[in-house]
Amino acid sequence: MSDSDALLARFDEVRAHTERLAAPLSPEDQTVQSMPDVSPTKWHRAHVTWFFETFLLAEADPGFTPFQDQYWFLFNSYYEGVGPRYQRAMRGAITRPGAHDVGLYRRHVDDRVTDLLARVDEGTLDKVRPVLELGFHHEQQHQELLLMDIKHVLSLNPLRPVYAGSPADPGVPDRLRWVSFEGGLVEIGHEGPGAGFSYDNELPRHASYVGPYRLADRLVTNGEWLAFLADGGYHRHELWLSDGWSRVQAEGWEAPLYWTRADDGSWLEHTLHGTHPVDPAAPVCHVSHYEADAYATWAGKRLPTEAEWEHAATVSGAVEPAVNALHPRAAGPATGGLRQMLGDCWEWTGSAYLPYPGFRPAEGAIGEYNGKFMSGQMVLRGGCALTPPGHTRATYRNFYPPGARWPVTGVRLADDAR
């Protein structure tokens, strides 16, 4: 298979997966924006298409003309270098183009990318390959966001609709164990182009000192979180960071997002499979950094730093699960090593999202992808049950504001090994 054929096959697979994720949704489902952080499904479908049109076709196709002049305004997310954009909090007001018309836009751009890859020479192919690769991973990010966002949309419907599938059988709770690491001067960060794809924020690879530490062998479970609730965790100011305590009071947090009380006093959890009793053995998810930190304080532990997390994931040989689910599952039997490091919940770390030493963003608008968000965010690691297969790795740095709860975020405890 030629390089262009391989890239085209990858392009087709990524694009088709987005459409498979949107397939269970009606046009009405795809239009709703349930809060400013959530984007409508059809917007995700259009935005990732705009990305290929803007950064690939407009740059590499000599005869380029946009599919529709106003789409660049409607579906630009945050790229100031490209031009003005429609305000994020009002994306749900865009009833036109509808979901069907977005599908026409996608097919048009797909056809033009196919045509481009069929006729480019080797020199042009080498030039566009990094943009294509970034576009693949960008669309995979939005596949995850599409699912997180429609989960929030459907959670507000009193009919408790199911997106797809059915829940796993309840797991068997097990005792939390600890895995120790000697620490020292460790290398973190991606090794560069020869080691496969990475985002710019994973570079450059550099030395970081970590003291001896321990990580919990699995994520904190719903059952353990229920004990935190029973001990007044959401009502004890001494457990919380100041900003977190203010958020608890202002928004009336009493439990993780998507947990509700049943008439008999038990807890129910909304998932993409519908609303079901909380599984005590499954990882707690949809908790903010503030909640994760408060729980760690309550447990007499702390959150891992991102250097600790990456070092542990690397030396333990963490691998993705064979099949991604639509909801995190129980850890399964203890192995003596770390469990659930990849593909269950994005794990909050205690590290602020900052540039690595020597970080340099790319030139032009594409350089806005990560660097300009390095303020007011916390780092998460590990991917989640909604992350597309093949998209995560030990060096992957995700980031969200500390109050974010709608991502699939969970908690792994750490402490100093003495």
Short mmCIF file of C-alpha atoms in Angstrom, two decimals:
data_model
loop_
_atom_site.label_atom_id
_atom_site.label_comp_id
_atom_site.label_asym_id
_atom_site.label_seq_id
_atom_site.Cartn_x
_atom_site.Cartn_y
_atom_site.Cartn_z
CA MET A 1 0.00 0.00 0.00
CA SER A 2 1.39 3.42 -0.95
CA ASP A 3 1.77 6.23 1.57
CA SER A 4 -1.13 8.14 0.06
CA ASP A 5 -3.34 5.01 0.10
CA ALA A 6 -2.47 4.38 3.77
CA LEU A 7 -3.28 7.97 4.71
CA LEU A 8 -6.55 7.81 2.80
CA ALA A 9 -7.53 4.56 4.51
CA ARG A 10 -6.83 6.14 7.88
CA PHE A 11 -8.80 9.25 6.90
CA ASP A 12 -11.79 7.15 5.83
CA GLU A 13 -11.75 5.12 9.05
CA VAL A 14 -11.60 8.16 11.33
CA ARG A 15 -14.30 10.01 9.42
CA ALA A 16 -16.59 6.97 9.35
CA HIS A 17 -16.25 6.45 13.10
CA THR A 18 -17.59 9.94 13.79
CA GLU A 19 -20.65 9.16 11.71
CA ARG A 20 -21.15 5.86 13.52
CA LEU A 21 -21.17 7.71 16.84
CA ALA A 22 -23.74 10.18 15.56
CA ALA A 23 -25.96 7.51 13.97
CA PRO A 24 -28.10 6.73 17.09
CA LEU A 25 -29.04 10.41 17.40
CA SER A 26 -31.98 12.22 15.82
CA PRO A 27 -31.52 15.61 14.11
CA GLU A 28 -33.12 17.17 17.19
CA ASP A 29 -30.62 15.40 19.49
CA GLN A 30 -27.78 16.76 17.38
CA THR A 31 -28.86 20.40 17.72
CA VAL A 32 -29.14 20.76 21.50
CA GLN A 33 -26.55 22.61 23.59
CA SER A 34 -27.28 21.91 27.24
CA MET A 35 -24.65 24.26 28.75
CA PRO A 36 -21.86 26.52 27.43
CA ASP A 37 -19.18 23.81 27.75
CA VAL A 38 -21.23 21.38 25.66
CA SER A 39 -21.36 21.61 21.87
CA PRO A 40 -24.12 20.14 19.69
CA THR A 41 -23.31 16.88 17.93
CA LYS A 42 -23.75 18.40 14.49
CA TRP A 43 -21.32 21.19 15.47
CA HIS A 44 -18.65 18.58 16.31
CA ARG A 45 -19.28 16.88 12.97
CA ALA A 46 -18.96 20.19 11.15
CA HIS A 47 -16.00 21.55 13.11
CA VAL A 48 -13.72 18.58 12.45
CA THR A 49 -14.65 18.92 8.77
CA TRP A 50 -13.81 22.62 8.89
CA PHE A 51 -10.42 21.65 10.34
CA PHE A 52 -9.53 19.56 7.28
CA GLU A 53 -10.95 22.19 4.93
CA THR A 54 -9.04 25.03 6.62
CA PHE A 55 -5.67 23.53 7.44
CA LEU A 56 -5.35 20.95 4.64
CA LEU A 57 -7.39 21.85 1.57
CA ALA A 58 -6.99 25.63 1.78
CA GLU A 59 -3.22 25.22 2.09
CA ALA A 60 -2.54 22.37 -0.34
CA ASP A 61 -5.24 22.54 -3.04
CA PRO A 62 -4.34 25.19 -5.67
CA GLY A 63 -7.95 25.46 -6.84
CA PHE A 64 -9.43 25.72 -3.36
CA THR A 65 -12.72 27.48 -2.71
CA PRO A 66 -14.68 27.01 0.54
CA PHE A 67 -17.80 24.85 0.53
CA GLN A 68 -19.80 27.71 2.04
CA ASP A 69 -18.41 31.13 2.98
CA GLN A 70 -20.16 31.39 6.37
CA TYR A 71 -19.17 27.92 7.57
CA TRP A 72 -15.71 29.20 8.46
CA PHE A 73 -17.37 31.66 10.83
CA LEU A 74 -19.85 29.14 12.25
CA PHE A 75 -17.47 26.21 12.81
CA ASN A 76 -14.17 27.82 13.82
CA SER A 77 -13.64 26.97 17.49
CA TYR A 78 -10.89 29.20 18.88
CA TYR A 79 -8.37 29.85 16.09
CA GLU A 80 -7.94 33.61 16.17
CA GLY A 81 -5.42 33.42 13.32
CA VAL A 82 -8.10 32.06 10.98
CA GLY A 83 -10.64 34.79 11.64
CA PRO A 84 -13.77 35.64 13.65
CA ARG A 85 -16.03 32.91 14.96
CA TYR A 86 -19.52 32.41 16.34
CA GLN A 87 -19.66 32.54 20.14
CA ARG A 88 -19.27 29.18 21.82
CA ALA A 89 -22.10 29.52 24.33
CA MET A 90 -24.63 30.06 21.50
CA ARG A 91 -23.78 27.11 19.24
CA GLY A 92 -27.13 25.51 20.04
CA ALA A 93 -28.88 28.49 18.42
CA ILE A 94 -27.53 27.47 15.01
CA THR A 95 -30.51 25.49 13.70
CA ARG A 96 -29.28 25.90 10.13
CA PRO A 97 -27.37 24.18 8.65
CA GLY A 98 -29.14 21.15 10.05
CA ALA A 99 -27.70 17.72 10.70
CA HIS A 100 -28.43 16.61 7.12
CA ASP A 101 -26.69 19.64 5.61
CA VAL A 102 -23.68 19.04 7.86
CA GLY A 103 -23.55 15.55 6.37
CA LEU A 104 -23.41 17.09 2.88
CA TYR A 105 -20.56 19.32 4.03
CA ARG A 106 -18.68 16.32 5.38
CA ARG A 107 -19.09 14.37 2.14
CA HIS A 108 -17.94 17.34 0.05
CA VAL A 109 -14.76 17.79 2.07
CA ASP A 110 -14.14 14.02 2.17
CA ASP A 111 -14.35 13.87 -1.62
CA ARG A 112 -11.92 16.77 -2.00
CA VAL A 113 -9.42 15.24 0.42
CA THR A 114 -9.67 11.93 -1.47
CA ASP A 115 -9.06 13.71 -4.74
CA LEU A 116 -6.12 15.64 -3.28
CA LEU A 117 -4.41 12.53 -1.94
CA ALA A 118 -4.90 10.74 -5.26
CA ARG A 119 -2.92 13.32 -7.23
CA VAL A 120 -0.29 14.89 -4.94
CA ASP A 121 3.39 14.25 -5.53
CA GLU A 122 5.73 12.92 -2.86
CA GLY A 123 6.95 16.35 -1.86
CA THR A 124 3.45 17.66 -1.27
CA LEU A 125 2.50 14.47 0.53
CA ASP A 126 5.40 14.92 2.93
CA LYS A 127 4.21 18.48 3.56
CA VAL A 128 0.58 17.61 4.25
CA ARG A 129 1.19 14.39 6.22
CA PRO A 130 1.68 16.17 9.61
CA VAL A 131 -1.53 18.15 9.07
CA LEU A 132 -3.45 15.00 8.19
CA GLU A 133 -2.09 13.20 11.26
CA LEU A 134 -3.06 16.11 13.49
CA GLY A 135 -6.49 16.15 11.84
CA PHE A 136 -6.99 12.45 12.59
CA HIS A 137 -6.19 12.91 16.28
CA HIS A 138 -8.16 16.15 16.43
CA GLU A 139 -11.24 14.34 15.14
CA GLN A 140 -10.69 11.55 17.67
CA GLN A 141 -10.67 14.15 20.43
CA HIS A 142 -14.01 15.39 19.18
CA GLN A 143 -15.37 11.84 19.00
CA GLU A 144 -14.79 11.65 22.75
CA LEU A 145 -16.27 15.12 23.26
CA LEU A 146 -19.30 14.22 21.13
CA LEU A 147 -20.11 11.37 23.52
CA MET A 148 -19.43 13.39 26.68
CA ASP A 149 -21.60 16.21 25.38
CA ILE A 150 -24.57 14.11 24.27
CA LYS A 151 -24.42 12.35 27.65
CA HIS A 152 -25.01 15.73 29.31
CA VAL A 153 -27.79 16.58 26.84
CA LEU A 154 -29.64 13.31 27.44
CA SER A 155 -29.16 13.57 31.22
CA LEU A 156 -31.52 16.57 31.29
CA ASN A 157 -34.37 14.66 29.64
CA PRO A 158 -36.80 13.35 32.29
CA LEU A 159 -37.53 10.35 30.03
CA ARG A 160 -33.97 9.15 30.78
CA PRO A 161 -33.22 8.14 27.19
CA VAL A 162 -30.55 5.59 26.31
CA TYR A 163 -27.85 6.54 23.80
CA ALA A 164 -26.77 2.97 23.12
CA GLY A 165 -26.01 -0.40 24.70
CA SER A 166 -26.66 -1.70 28.17
CA PRO A 167 -24.65 -1.53 31.41
CA ALA A 168 -22.10 -4.14 32.40
CA ASP A 169 -23.01 -6.49 35.21
CA PRO A 170 -22.10 -5.04 38.63
CA GLY A 171 -18.49 -5.71 39.58
CA VAL A 172 -17.08 -7.20 42.75
CA PRO A 173 -15.50 -4.61 45.09
CA ASP A 174 -11.94 -5.38 46.09
CA ARG A 175 -9.43 -3.96 48.53
CA LEU A 176 -7.27 -1.09 47.32
CA ARG A 177 -3.57 -1.95 47.20
CA TRP A 178 -0.42 0.10 46.66
CA VAL A 179 2.41 -0.08 44.15
CA SER A 180 5.72 1.54 45.11
CA PHE A 181 8.21 3.34 42.86
CA GLU A 182 11.72 4.42 43.73
CA GLY A 183 11.52 7.65 41.78
CA GLY A 184 14.69 9.62 41.09
CA LEU A 185 15.60 11.55 37.97
CA VAL A 186 13.16 10.26 35.34
CA GLU A 187 12.53 11.11 31.71
CA ILE A 188 9.04 12.28 30.80
CA GLY A 189 7.51 13.61 27.62
CA HIS A 190 7.20 12.14 24.16
CA GLU A 191 10.34 10.98 22.39
CA GLY A 192 9.53 12.84 19.18
CA PRO A 193 8.52 12.08 15.57
CA GLY A 194 10.33 8.76 15.38
CA ALA A 195 8.18 7.38 18.21
CA GLY A 196 4.82 8.10 16.56
CA PHE A 197 2.30 10.90 16.86
CA SER A 198 2.21 13.34 19.76
CA TYR A 199 0.69 16.73 20.43
CA ASP A 200 3.08 19.63 20.82
CA ASN A 201 2.32 19.90 24.55
CA GLU A 202 3.91 16.45 25.10
CA LEU A 203 7.27 17.84 23.94
CA PRO A 204 10.14 18.15 24.51
CA ARG A 205 11.19 15.09 26.47
CA HIS A 206 13.05 16.17 29.58
CA ALA A 207 14.32 15.07 32.97
CA SER A 208 12.14 15.49 36.04
CA TYR A 209 12.96 14.53 39.62
CA VAL A 210 10.39 12.60 41.63
CA GLY A 211 10.89 11.32 45.14
CA PRO A 212 9.94 7.79 46.17
CA TYR A 213 6.16 7.45 45.83
CA ARG A 214 3.28 5.03 45.77
CA LEU A 215 0.19 4.86 43.56
CA ALA A 216 -3.06 3.11 44.34
CA ASP A 217 -3.31 0.04 42.13
CA ARG A 218 -6.77 1.06 40.88
CA LEU A 219 -9.13 4.00 40.69
CA VAL A 220 -11.32 5.13 43.59
CA THR A 221 -14.65 3.32 43.39
CA ASN A 222 -18.23 4.44 43.76
CA GLY A 223 -18.43 2.42 46.96
CA GLU A 224 -15.50 4.32 48.45
CA TRP A 225 -17.06 7.59 47.35
CA LEU A 226 -20.28 6.63 49.11
CA ALA A 227 -18.25 6.39 52.33
CA PHE A 228 -16.94 9.90 51.66
CA LEU A 229 -20.54 11.11 51.25
CA ALA A 230 -21.65 9.33 54.42
CA ASP A 231 -18.87 11.05 56.36
CA GLY A 232 -20.14 14.47 55.26
CA GLY A 233 -17.50 14.97 52.59
CA TYR A 234 -19.46 17.64 50.73
CA HIS A 235 -20.22 19.52 53.96
CA ARG A 236 -16.77 19.71 55.59
CA HIS A 237 -14.99 22.88 54.57
CA GLU A 238 -11.67 21.70 56.01
CA LEU A 239 -11.33 19.09 53.25
CA TRP A 240 -11.63 21.53 50.37
CA LEU A 241 -9.47 24.02 48.54
CA SER A 242 -10.91 27.50 48.95
CA ASP A 243 -12.10 27.82 45.35
CA GLY A 244 -13.56 24.32 45.53
CA TRP A 245 -15.50 25.05 48.70
CA SER A 246 -16.90 28.19 47.08
CA ARG A 247 -18.00 26.10 44.11
CA VAL A 248 -19.65 23.49 46.36
CA GLN A 249 -21.67 26.17 48.08
CA ALA A 250 -22.52 28.15 44.96
CA GLU A 251 -23.67 25.14 42.92
CA GLY A 252 -24.97 22.92 45.71
CA TRP A 253 -22.80 19.90 44.95
CA GLU A 254 -23.86 16.88 46.99
CA ALA A 255 -22.46 14.01 44.90
CA PRO A 256 -20.73 13.41 41.55
CA LEU A 257 -22.40 14.79 38.45
CA TYR A 258 -25.12 12.44 37.13
CA TRP A 259 -25.84 10.94 40.57
CA THR A 260 -29.42 11.37 41.80
CA ARG A 261 -31.32 10.05 44.81
CA ALA A 262 -33.97 7.41 44.25
CA ASP A 263 -37.20 7.47 46.25
CA ASP A 264 -35.82 4.79 48.58
CA GLY A 265 -32.71 6.89 49.34
CA SER A 266 -30.31 4.87 47.16
CA TRP A 267 -28.19 6.51 44.48
CA LEU A 268 -28.78 6.27 40.73
CA GLU A 269 -26.27 7.19 38.02
CA HIS A 270 -27.04 8.48 34.53
CA THR A 271 -24.87 6.86 31.84
CA LEU A 272 -24.97 6.56 28.06
CA HIS A 273 -26.68 3.21 28.74
CA GLY A 274 -29.46 4.98 30.64
CA THR A 275 -29.97 5.55 34.37
CA HIS A 276 -29.16 2.68 36.74
CA PRO A 277 -28.22 2.03 40.39
CA VAL A 278 -24.69 3.08 41.24
CA ASP A 279 -22.28 0.14 40.94
CA PRO A 280 -20.11 0.17 44.10
CA ALA A 281 -17.21 -1.57 42.32
CA ALA A 282 -17.07 0.73 39.30
CA PRO A 283 -14.78 3.78 39.31
CA VAL A 284 -16.33 7.01 40.46
CA CYS A 285 -16.41 9.43 37.55
CA HIS A 286 -17.56 12.91 36.60
CA VAL A 287 -15.89 14.50 39.59
CA SER A 288 -14.00 17.78 39.42
CA HIS A 289 -10.41 18.36 40.45
CA TYR A 290 -11.80 20.07 43.54
CA GLU A 291 -13.74 16.92 44.47
CA ALA A 292 -10.78 14.67 43.69
CA ASP A 293 -8.51 16.75 45.90
CA ALA A 294 -11.07 16.85 48.73
CA TYR A 295 -11.47 13.08 48.60
CA ALA A 296 -7.69 12.59 48.68
CA THR A 297 -7.45 14.88 51.71
CA TRP A 298 -10.25 12.96 53.43
CA ALA A 299 -8.42 9.68 52.72
CA GLY A 300 -5.13 11.06 54.10
CA LYS A 301 -3.50 10.86 50.66
CA ARG A 302 -2.91 13.15 47.68
CA LEU A 303 -3.22 13.19 43.90
CA PRO A 304 -0.21 12.07 41.85
CA THR A 305 1.88 14.59 39.98
CA GLU A 306 1.85 14.16 36.22
CA ALA A 307 5.53 13.15 36.30
CA GLU A 308 4.75 10.40 38.83
CA TRP A 309 1.79 9.21 36.79
CA GLU A 310 3.71 9.08 33.50
CA HIS A 311 6.74 7.40 35.07
CA ALA A 312 4.54 4.76 36.69
CA ALA A 313 2.56 4.14 33.49
CA THR A 314 5.75 3.80 31.48
CA VAL A 315 7.70 1.46 33.74
CA SER A 316 4.63 -0.68 34.41
CA GLY A 317 3.90 -1.08 30.69
CA ALA A 318 0.33 0.23 30.85
CA VAL A 319 -1.72 -0.74 27.79
CA GLU A 320 -5.13 0.24 26.48
CA PRO A 321 -8.03 -2.16 27.01
CA ALA A 322 -8.86 -4.30 23.99
CA VAL A 323 -12.38 -2.87 23.76
CA ASN A 324 -13.51 0.60 24.75
CA ALA A 325 -16.83 0.74 26.57
CA LEU A 326 -19.24 3.63 27.01
CA HIS A 327 -18.77 3.68 30.78
CA PRO A 328 -15.86 2.84 33.13
CA ARG A 329 -15.89 -0.70 34.47
CA ALA A 330 -14.71 -2.32 37.69
CA ALA A 331 -10.99 -2.98 37.93
CA GLY A 332 -11.18 -6.76 37.98
CA PRO A 333 -8.88 -9.02 40.00
CA ALA A 334 -5.71 -7.57 41.53
CA THR A 335 -2.54 -8.24 39.54
CA GLY A 336 0.16 -6.99 41.89
CA GLY A 337 0.67 -4.06 39.53
CA LEU A 338 -1.29 -1.03 38.39
CA ARG A 339 -4.77 -1.44 36.97
CA GLN A 340 -7.02 0.93 34.99
CA MET A 341 -4.18 3.22 33.92
CA LEU A 342 -5.52 3.68 30.38
CA GLY A 343 -9.04 3.79 29.03
CA ASP A 344 -11.29 3.99 32.11
CA CYS A 345 -11.31 7.54 33.53
CA TRP A 346 -9.21 10.58 32.86
CA GLU A 347 -7.25 10.80 36.11
CA TRP A 348 -6.79 14.15 37.79
CA THR A 349 -3.22 14.94 38.77
CA GLY A 350 -1.98 17.56 41.19
CA SER A 351 -0.09 19.31 38.39
CA ALA A 352 -1.09 22.58 36.77
CA TYR A 353 -1.12 22.55 32.98
CA LEU A 354 2.08 24.39 32.09
CA PRO A 355 4.60 24.16 29.20
CA TYR A 356 7.44 21.70 29.45
CA PRO A 357 10.93 23.29 29.56
CA GLY A 358 11.80 24.32 26.02
CA PHE A 359 8.23 24.09 24.69
CA ARG A 360 7.63 26.00 21.47
CA PRO A 361 4.22 26.17 19.76
CA ALA A 362 4.03 25.66 16.00
CA GLU A 363 4.01 28.61 13.66
CA GLY A 364 0.72 30.10 12.51
CA ALA A 365 -2.85 29.40 13.57
CA ILE A 366 -2.17 25.69 14.10
CA GLY A 367 0.08 26.74 16.99
CA GLU A 368 -3.04 27.81 18.90
CA TYR A 369 -3.98 24.14 19.36
CA ASN A 370 -2.59 23.73 22.90
CA GLY A 371 -0.15 26.38 24.02
CA LYS A 372 -2.52 29.26 24.64
CA PHE A 373 -4.51 27.21 27.17
CA MET A 374 -1.59 26.80 29.55
CA SER A 375 -3.20 28.82 32.33
CA GLY A 376 -5.89 27.99 34.88
CA GLN A 377 -6.09 24.29 33.96
CA MET A 378 -5.09 21.02 35.62
CA VAL A 379 -3.48 18.03 33.89
CA LEU A 380 -5.30 14.71 33.49
CA ARG A 381 -3.80 11.45 32.29
CA GLY A 382 -4.88 8.04 31.01
CA GLY A 383 -7.81 8.45 28.64
CA CYS A 384 -11.32 7.22 29.44
CA ALA A 385 -14.00 4.78 28.38
CA LEU A 386 -15.08 7.21 25.64
CA THR A 387 -11.60 7.75 24.21
CA PRO A 388 -11.32 6.16 20.74
CA PRO A 389 -9.06 3.10 20.55
CA GLY A 390 -5.48 3.95 19.69
CA HIS A 391 -5.79 7.56 20.75
CA THR A 392 -4.16 7.56 24.18
CA ARG A 393 -0.63 6.88 25.42
CA ALA A 394 1.42 7.33 28.59
CA THR A 395 2.66 10.80 27.55
CA TYR A 396 -0.76 12.20 26.58
CA ARG A 397 -1.51 15.42 28.51
CA ASN A 398 -5.17 16.31 28.73
CA PHE A 399 -6.33 19.41 30.60
CA TYR A 400 -9.50 20.90 32.04
CA PRO A 401 -10.39 23.69 34.47
CA PRO A 402 -10.47 22.39 38.06
CA GLY A 403 -14.24 22.79 38.29
CA ALA A 404 -15.04 20.68 35.20
CA ARG A 405 -17.34 17.72 35.90
CA TRP A 406 -18.85 16.73 32.55
CA PRO A 407 -15.68 14.96 31.29
CA VAL A 408 -15.23 11.32 32.32
CA THR A 409 -12.84 12.16 35.15
CA GLY A 410 -11.85 9.95 38.08
CA VAL A 411 -9.40 9.67 40.95
CA ARG A 412 -6.26 7.67 41.65
CA LEU A 413 -4.63 8.21 45.05
CA ALA A 414 -0.92 8.70 45.67
CA ASP A 415 1.36 9.23 48.62
CA ASP A 416 5.03 9.51 49.46
CA ALA A 417 6.79 6.20 49.96
CA ARG A 418 8.87 6.34 53.12
#
